Coordinates of N, CA and C in Angstrom, one line a residue:
M242 N -14.3 2.3 -9.8 CA -13.6 1.4 -9.0 C -14.5 0.7 -8.0
E243 N -14.3 -0.5 -7.7 CA -15.2 -1.2 -6.8 C -14.9 -0.9 -5.3
W244 N -13.8 -0.3 -5.0 CA -13.5 0.1 -3.6 C -12.6 1.3 -3.6
Q245 N -12.5 1.9 -2.4 CA -11.6 3.0 -2.2 C -10.7 2.6 -1.0
E246 N -9.5 3.0 -1.1 CA -8.6 2.6 0.0 C -7.6 3.7 0.2
S247 N -7.0 3.6 1.4 CA -6.0 4.6 1.9 C -5.0 4.0 2.8
Y248 N -3.9 4.7 2.9 CA -2.8 4.3 3.9 C -2.6 5.4 4.8
L249 N -2.4 5.1 6.1 CA -2.1 6.1 7.1 C -0.7 5.7 7.6
L250 N 0.3 6.5 7.3 CA 1.7 6.2 7.8 C 1.9 7.1 9.0
N251 N 2.3 6.4 10.1 CA 2.6 7.1 11.3 C 4.1 7.3 11.5
S252 N 4.5 8.4 12.3 CA 5.9 8.7 12.5 C 6.7 7.7 13.2
D253 N 6.0 6.7 13.9 CA 6.7 5.7 14.6 C 7.0 4.4 13.8
G254 N 6.8 4.5 12.4 CA 7.0 3.4 11.5 C 5.9 2.4 11.4
T255 N 4.7 2.7 11.9 CA 3.6 1.8 11.8 C 2.6 2.4 10.7
F256 N 1.7 1.6 10.2 CA 0.8 2.1 9.2 C -0.6 1.3 9.4
R257 N -1.6 1.9 8.8 CA -2.9 1.3 8.7 C -3.4 1.4 7.3
K258 N -3.8 0.3 6.7 CA -4.4 0.4 5.4 C -5.9 0.1 5.6
S259 N -6.7 1.0 4.9 CA -8.2 0.9 5.0 C -8.8 0.7 3.6
R260 N -9.8 -0.1 3.5 CA -10.5 -0.3 2.3 C -12.0 -0.3 2.6
I261 N -12.7 0.5 1.8 CA -14.2 0.5 1.9 C -14.7 0.0 0.6
Q262 N -15.5 -1.2 0.7 CA -16.1 -1.8 -0.5 C -17.5 -2.3 -0.1
N263 N -18.4 -1.8 -0.9 CA -19.8 -2.1 -0.6 C -20.3 -1.7 0.8
G264 N -19.7 -0.6 1.2 CA -20.1 0.0 2.5 C -19.5 -0.7 3.7
V265 N -18.5 -1.7 3.4 CA -17.9 -2.4 4.5 C -16.4 -1.9 4.6
L266 N -16.0 -1.6 5.8 CA -14.6 -1.1 6.1 C -13.8 -2.3 6.5
T267 N -12.7 -2.5 5.8 CA -11.7 -3.6 6.2 C -10.4 -2.8 6.4
E268 N -9.7 -3.2 7.5 CA -8.4 -2.6 7.9 C -7.4 -3.6 8.1
A269 N -6.1 -3.3 7.9 CA -5.0 -4.1 8.2 C -3.8 -3.2 8.6
S270 N -2.9 -3.6 9.4 CA -1.9 -2.8 9.9 C -0.5 -3.5 10.0
G271 N 0.5 -2.7 10.3 CA 1.8 -3.3 10.4 C 2.9 -2.2 10.5
T272 N 4.1 -2.5 10.0 CA 5.2 -1.6 10.0 C 5.6 -1.3 8.6
F273 N 6.4 -0.2 8.4 CA 6.8 0.1 7.1 C 8.2 0.7 7.1
V274 N 8.9 0.6 5.9 CA 10.2 1.2 5.7 C 10.2 1.8 4.3
F275 N 11.0 2.8 4.1 CA 11.3 3.4 2.8 C 12.6 2.8 2.3
K276 N 12.7 2.4 1.0 CA 14.0 1.8 0.5 C 14.3 2.5 -0.8
D277 N 15.6 2.9 -0.9 CA 16.1 3.5 -2.1 C 16.8 2.4 -2.9
L278 N 16.3 2.0 -4.0 CA 16.8 1.0 -4.9 C 17.3 1.6 -6.2
T279 N 18.0 0.8 -7.0 CA 18.5 1.3 -8.2 C 17.4 1.8 -9.2
D280 N 16.2 1.2 -9.1 CA 15.1 1.6 -10.0 C 14.1 2.6 -9.3
G281 N 14.5 3.2 -8.2 CA 13.6 4.2 -7.6 C 13.5 4.0 -6.1
K282 N 12.6 4.8 -5.5 CA 12.3 4.8 -4.1 C 11.0 4.0 -3.9
F283 N 11.0 3.1 -2.9 CA 9.9 2.3 -2.6 C 9.5 2.3 -1.2
L284 N 8.2 2.1 -0.9 CA 7.6 2.0 0.4 C 7.3 0.5 0.6
E285 N 7.9 -0.1 1.6 CA 7.6 -1.5 1.9 C 6.8 -1.6 3.1
L286 N 5.6 -2.3 3.0 CA 4.7 -2.5 4.1 C 4.7 -3.9 4.6
F287 N 4.9 -4.1 5.9 CA 4.9 -5.5 6.4 C 3.7 -5.6 7.4
F288 N 2.7 -6.4 6.9 CA 1.5 -6.6 7.6 C 1.6 -7.6 8.8
K289 N 0.9 -7.3 9.9 CA 0.9 -8.2 11.0 C 0.2 -9.5 10.8
N290 N -0.9 -9.4 10.0 CA -1.7 -10.6 9.7 C -2.1 -10.6 8.3
S291 N -2.5 -11.8 7.8 CA -3.0 -11.9 6.4 C -4.3 -11.2 6.3
S292 N -4.5 -10.6 5.1 CA -5.7 -9.9 4.8 C -5.9 -9.9 3.3
N293 N -7.2 -9.9 2.9 CA -7.5 -9.8 1.5 C -7.3 -8.5 0.9
I294 N -6.9 -7.5 1.6 CA -6.6 -6.1 1.1 C -5.1 -5.9 0.8
I295 N -4.3 -6.9 1.0 CA -2.9 -6.8 0.7 C -2.7 -7.0 -0.8
G296 N -2.2 -6.0 -1.4 CA -1.9 -6.0 -2.9 C -0.5 -6.5 -3.2
S297 N -0.4 -7.9 -3.4 CA 0.9 -8.5 -3.5 C 0.8 -9.5 -4.6
C298 N 2.0 -9.8 -5.2 CA 2.1 -10.8 -6.2 C 2.0 -12.2 -5.7
T299 N 2.2 -12.4 -4.4 CA 2.1 -13.7 -3.7 C 0.9 -13.7 -2.8
T300 N 0.1 -14.7 -2.9 CA -1.2 -14.7 -2.2 C -0.9 -14.9 -0.7
S301 N 0.2 -15.6 -0.3 CA 0.5 -15.8 1.1 C 1.3 -14.7 1.7
A302 N 1.7 -13.7 0.9 CA 2.6 -12.7 1.4 C 2.0 -11.7 2.4
L303 N 2.8 -11.3 3.3 CA 2.4 -10.3 4.3 C 3.1 -9.0 4.0
K304 N 3.6 -8.8 2.8 CA 4.3 -7.6 2.4 C 3.7 -7.0 1.1
E305 N 3.7 -5.7 1.1 CA 3.2 -5.0 0.0 C 4.2 -3.9 -0.4
T306 N 4.4 -3.7 -1.6 CA 5.4 -2.7 -2.1 C 4.8 -1.6 -2.9
L307 N 5.1 -0.4 -2.6 CA 4.6 0.7 -3.4 C 5.8 1.5 -4.0
W308 N 5.7 2.0 -5.2 CA 6.7 2.8 -5.8 C 6.4 4.3 -5.5
V309 N 7.3 5.0 -4.9 CA 7.2 6.4 -4.5 C 7.6 7.2 -5.7
R310 N 6.6 7.7 -6.4 CA 6.9 8.5 -7.7 C 7.2 9.9 -7.5
S311 N 6.7 10.5 -6.4 CA 7.0 11.9 -6.0 C 6.6 12.1 -4.6
E312 N 6.7 13.3 -4.1 CA 6.3 13.7 -2.7 C 4.9 13.4 -2.5
V313 N 4.0 13.4 -3.5 CA 2.6 13.2 -3.3 C 2.0 12.0 -4.1
K314 N 2.7 11.3 -4.8 CA 2.2 10.2 -5.6 C 2.9 8.9 -5.4
M315 N 2.2 7.8 -5.3 CA 2.7 6.4 -5.2 C 1.9 5.5 -6.1
S316 N 2.6 4.5 -6.6 CA 1.9 3.5 -7.4 C 2.1 2.1 -6.8
G317 N 1.1 1.3 -6.8 CA 1.2 -0.1 -6.4 C 2.0 -0.9 -7.4
T318 N 2.7 -1.9 -6.9 CA 3.5 -2.8 -7.8 C 2.8 -4.1 -8.1
W319 N 1.6 -4.2 -7.7 CA 0.8 -5.4 -7.9 C 0.6 -5.7 -9.4
S320 N 0.5 -4.6 -10.2 CA 0.3 -4.7 -11.6 C 1.4 -5.4 -12.3
N321 N 2.6 -5.6 -11.7 CA 3.7 -6.3 -12.3 C 3.4 -7.8 -12.5
C322 N 2.4 -8.3 -11.8 CA 2.1 -9.7 -11.9 C 0.6 -9.8 -12.2
D323 N 0.1 -9.0 -13.1 CA -1.3 -9.0 -13.6 C -2.3 -8.6 -12.5
G324 N -1.9 -8.0 -11.4 CA -2.8 -7.4 -10.5 C -3.3 -6.1 -11.0
I325 N -4.1 -5.4 -10.2 CA -4.7 -4.1 -10.5 C -3.6 -3.0 -10.4
G326 N -3.5 -2.1 -11.3 CA -2.6 -1.0 -11.3 C -3.2 0.1 -10.5
L327 N -2.8 0.3 -9.3 CA -3.4 1.4 -8.4 C -2.5 2.5 -8.2
E328 N -3.0 3.7 -8.2 CA -2.2 4.9 -7.9 C -2.8 5.6 -6.7
Y329 N -1.9 6.2 -5.9 CA -2.3 6.9 -4.6 C -1.8 8.3 -4.6
E330 N -2.6 9.2 -4.0 CA -2.2 10.6 -3.9 C -2.2 11.0 -2.5
R331 N -1.2 11.7 -2.0 CA -1.1 12.2 -0.6 C -2.2 13.3 -0.4
I332 N -2.9 13.1 0.7 CA -3.8 14.1 1.2 C -3.4 14.5 2.7
K333 N -3.7 15.6 3.1 CA -3.4 16.0 4.5 C -4.5 15.9 5.4

């Protein structure tokens, strides 16, 4: 993979997404909510500012959605529109 990225979810409803690519750290932040929908549980991230690390089907979007597969695994939904299919695992 060309980069490594992670999400830090804080108890106050804020988050930070970090990506390291070619030795360069890029970060973006905002707020999040969990949503229970008919097709599963999802994490919705609302970014404060535009960033090239937002994995979204809309280039101008400030929102990213992740499918919560279990207590320790999430999958990006960017692959639904020909984006990269990314999976994330919880670490402590």
